[in-house]
XYZ file of C-alpha atoms in Angstrom:
248
model
C 8.146 -50.364 -77.635
C 10.199 -47.063 -77.793
C 9.039 -43.776 -76.418
C 8.711 -42.359 -79.921
C 6.378 -45.106 -81.060
C 4.326 -44.918 -77.875
C 3.890 -41.187 -78.212
C 3.208 -41.503 -81.923
C 0.413 -44.005 -81.388
C -1.009 -41.843 -78.606
C -1.431 -39.112 -81.191
C -2.735 -41.537 -83.801
C -5.410 -42.875 -81.480
C -6.944 -39.474 -80.757
C -10.547 -39.430 -81.990
C -11.302 -35.731 -81.720
C -10.692 -33.875 -84.959
C -9.643 -30.741 -83.082
C -6.896 -32.637 -81.300
C -5.546 -34.140 -84.515
C -5.740 -30.731 -86.169
C -3.743 -29.263 -83.297
C -1.015 -31.859 -83.781
C -0.841 -31.255 -87.521
C -0.853 -27.482 -87.005
C 2.067 -27.606 -84.629
C 4.032 -29.859 -86.969
C 3.590 -27.383 -89.838
C 4.446 -24.320 -87.773
C 0.856 -22.961 -87.569
C -1.010 -21.906 -84.459
C -3.577 -24.461 -83.205
C -6.905 -23.315 -81.700
C -8.190 -26.307 -79.654
C -11.560 -26.197 -77.840
C -11.455 -25.252 -74.181
C -12.252 -28.821 -73.096
C -9.297 -30.162 -75.085
C -6.658 -27.545 -74.217
C -4.801 -29.818 -71.863
C -4.803 -32.741 -74.307
C -3.682 -30.462 -77.151
C -0.820 -29.099 -75.054
C 0.270 -32.608 -74.128
C 0.131 -33.739 -77.751
C 2.091 -30.679 -78.854
C 4.796 -31.471 -76.320
C 4.871 -35.082 -77.471
C 5.220 -34.100 -81.112
C 8.001 -31.643 -80.223
C 9.902 -34.415 -78.501
C 9.860 -36.488 -81.728
C 12.841 -35.876 -83.980
C 12.003 -33.689 -86.959
C 12.685 -36.517 -89.386
C 9.972 -38.679 -87.798
C 7.228 -36.089 -87.361
C 5.845 -36.512 -90.870
C 5.737 -40.287 -90.456
C 3.753 -39.950 -87.209
C 1.357 -37.505 -88.805
C 0.744 -39.840 -91.747
C 0.174 -42.770 -89.403
C -2.309 -40.705 -87.407
C -4.267 -39.629 -90.460
C -4.223 -43.151 -91.881
C -5.642 -44.616 -88.687
C -8.301 -41.918 -88.564
C -9.241 -42.620 -92.194
C -9.490 -46.345 -91.432
C -11.726 -45.612 -88.441
C -13.971 -43.412 -90.575
C -14.072 -46.113 -93.269
C -15.136 -48.692 -90.665
C -17.936 -46.391 -89.500
C -19.010 -45.852 -93.114
C -19.019 -49.615 -93.749
C -21.133 -50.186 -90.638
C -23.574 -47.486 -91.701
C -23.782 -48.937 -95.214
C -24.427 -52.417 -93.814
C -27.219 -51.119 -91.587
C -28.733 -49.268 -94.535
C -28.566 -52.416 -96.649
C -30.192 -54.474 -93.893
C -32.977 -51.909 -93.488
C -33.530 -51.825 -97.254
C -33.692 -55.625 -97.307
C -36.231 -55.593 -94.441
C -38.400 -53.025 -96.229
C -38.239 -55.009 -99.488
C -39.117 -58.245 -97.668
C -42.152 -56.533 -96.138
C -43.205 -55.271 -99.581
C -42.755 -58.742 -101.090
C -44.799 -60.337 -98.287
C -47.579 -57.789 -98.776
C -47.610 -58.355 -102.537
C -47.658 -62.130 -102.051
C -50.581 -61.901 -99.628
C -52.473 -59.600 -101.987
C -51.936 -62.057 -104.842
C -53.107 -64.969 -102.659
C -56.196 -63.030 -101.561
C -57.002 -62.193 -105.176
C -56.572 -65.810 -106.248
C -58.801 -67.004 -103.394
C -61.488 -64.439 -104.271
C -61.401 -65.471 -107.925
C -61.667 -69.146 -106.961
C -64.673 -68.437 -104.733
C -66.335 -66.382 -107.456
C -65.748 -69.170 -109.968
C -67.138 -71.809 -107.591
C -70.179 -69.653 -106.900
C -70.799 -69.128 -110.605
C -70.494 -72.856 -111.274
C -72.857 -73.665 -108.392
C -75.403 -71.151 -109.675
C -75.080 -72.546 -113.179
C -75.546 -76.101 -111.925
C -78.566 -75.084 -109.833
C -80.089 -73.325 -112.829
C -79.521 -76.324 -115.098
C -80.990 -78.641 -112.462
C -84.063 -76.446 -112.124
C -84.446 -76.406 -115.902
C -84.174 -80.203 -116.045
C -86.734 -80.633 -113.292
C -89.046 -78.136 -114.963
C -88.708 -79.978 -118.270
C -89.346 -83.264 -116.517
C -92.440 -81.861 -114.848
C -93.742 -80.504 -118.146
C -93.064 -83.864 -119.756
C -94.812 -85.628 -116.914
C -97.869 -83.409 -117.226
C -97.917 -83.927 -120.948
C -97.769 -87.685 -120.485
C -100.555 -87.578 -117.899
C -102.789 -85.659 -120.320
C -102.096 -88.249 -122.985
C -104.452 -90.677 -121.244
C -107.210 -89.571 -123.609
C -105.112 -90.839 -126.518
C -106.007 -94.427 -125.646
C -109.201 -95.698 -127.256
C -111.600 -97.201 -124.709
C -111.872 -101.007 -124.663
C -114.292 -103.368 -122.979
C -111.423 -104.985 -121.074
C -107.641 -104.810 -120.740
C -104.987 -107.409 -120.065
C -102.187 -106.820 -117.562
C -99.686 -106.383 -120.389
C -101.924 -103.796 -122.068
C -102.320 -101.862 -118.823
C -98.561 -101.941 -118.254
C -97.974 -100.726 -121.814
C -100.261 -97.767 -121.111
C -98.360 -96.983 -117.939
C -95.016 -97.099 -119.736
C -96.256 -94.491 -122.168
C -97.694 -92.244 -119.474
C -95.135 -92.487 -116.636
C -91.662 -90.911 -117.075
C -89.075 -93.590 -117.786
C -87.008 -92.959 -114.654
C -90.153 -93.184 -112.495
C -91.832 -96.197 -114.049
C -90.235 -98.864 -111.839
C -91.289 -97.049 -108.668
C -94.811 -96.621 -110.031
C -94.880 -100.297 -111.003
C -93.724 -101.381 -107.518
C -96.634 -99.546 -105.900
C -99.195 -100.901 -108.360
C -97.844 -104.449 -107.894
C -98.388 -104.199 -104.140
C -101.723 -102.384 -104.322
C -103.565 -104.232 -107.099
C -101.180 -106.549 -109.020
C -102.119 -104.462 -112.098
C -105.806 -105.258 -111.823
C -107.614 -102.069 -112.806
C -110.866 -103.454 -111.334
C -109.358 -104.416 -107.970
C -111.670 -103.431 -105.123
C -111.305 -103.478 -101.346
C -114.766 -104.066 -99.868
C -113.753 -103.095 -96.361
C -112.156 -99.737 -97.193
C -113.670 -98.804 -100.520
C -110.268 -98.475 -102.212
C -110.430 -99.136 -105.944
C -108.362 -99.574 -109.066
C -104.694 -99.928 -109.964
C -103.463 -97.519 -107.313
C -106.272 -98.290 -104.812
C -107.620 -94.761 -104.607
C -109.571 -94.246 -101.388
C -112.365 -93.762 -102.084
C -112.263 -94.813 -105.693
C -114.522 -91.939 -106.682
C -111.559 -89.582 -106.229
C -110.384 -90.684 -109.644
C -113.398 -89.003 -111.243
C -111.264 -85.839 -111.315
C -109.189 -87.547 -114.019
C -112.149 -88.868 -116.016
C -115.678 -90.088 -115.697
C -114.610 -93.548 -116.850
C -112.345 -94.096 -113.824
C -113.959 -97.459 -113.016
C -113.282 -99.031 -116.414
C -110.392 -97.180 -118.032
C -106.851 -98.020 -116.789
C -105.454 -94.910 -118.501
C -107.697 -92.696 -116.373
C -106.565 -94.507 -113.222
C -102.898 -94.196 -114.214
C -103.380 -90.492 -114.920
C -104.943 -89.906 -111.523
C -102.427 -92.095 -109.655
C -99.437 -90.371 -111.256
C -100.857 -86.942 -110.455
C -101.479 -87.980 -106.834
C -97.923 -89.277 -106.383
C -96.389 -86.158 -107.924
C -98.491 -83.786 -105.857
C -98.120 -85.538 -102.489
C -94.635 -87.077 -102.705
C -92.955 -85.229 -105.541
C -92.749 -88.279 -107.785
C -93.620 -91.990 -107.936
C -90.186 -92.779 -106.464
C -90.931 -90.436 -103.565
C -94.220 -92.275 -103.046
C -92.438 -95.640 -103.231
C -89.931 -94.595 -100.565
C -92.818 -93.646 -98.276
C -94.625 -96.900 -99.090
C -91.565 -98.971 -98.140
C -91.402 -97.279 -94.746
C -95.142 -97.385 -93.995
C -96.708 -99.995 -96.353
C -99.233 -97.449 -97.516
C -98.973 -94.129 -99.316
């Protein structure tokens, strides 16, 4: 590489604006005012530029300014890239926050919906149970609707029970009566004093359902159903206990 090109690139590579300004000032005939720290460099650059033939000075100056512009453009590009990356990071954080907020809202709405459905189901269940209980009580009171007879067959007693016991509880009630008295409303246990279809102990307990407890199956059914509901919640509850203990 020639001396001219070496010196030219030395000027072009200068990064201080004051130094470049000094070179340009000398080339145009002006007086350069470099900073005190750069006086020596400015003097050297001035000497170098003076050594370059007049026809090449403009070319060197243009090359210097072009290189400086390219350096500034590279810095600007780097700054723009960093700004873009920071903007992307901030936007990603905003998007993540918005996504989490949406997920939290969706979860809260789902929980609220589930809670509402559970409360609705519990309310409907309570209403069904209340209706069933009212129906059961109504059926128990209907014992007086049966006209008294001198005697009753098993089928007649079972027909009474079907009319008095809720349909979903009849089989459980029937299972207990089958084991306790085989549907004999006059069944008596001499050793314990148990009496009737449900073997009330003592049999006189059934007087709370009617004075004719000894002869009227409907009165015995009424008392037995009330006893099972009060103590076990239902005939099926009483039957479950009976299966485990063989008494109720």
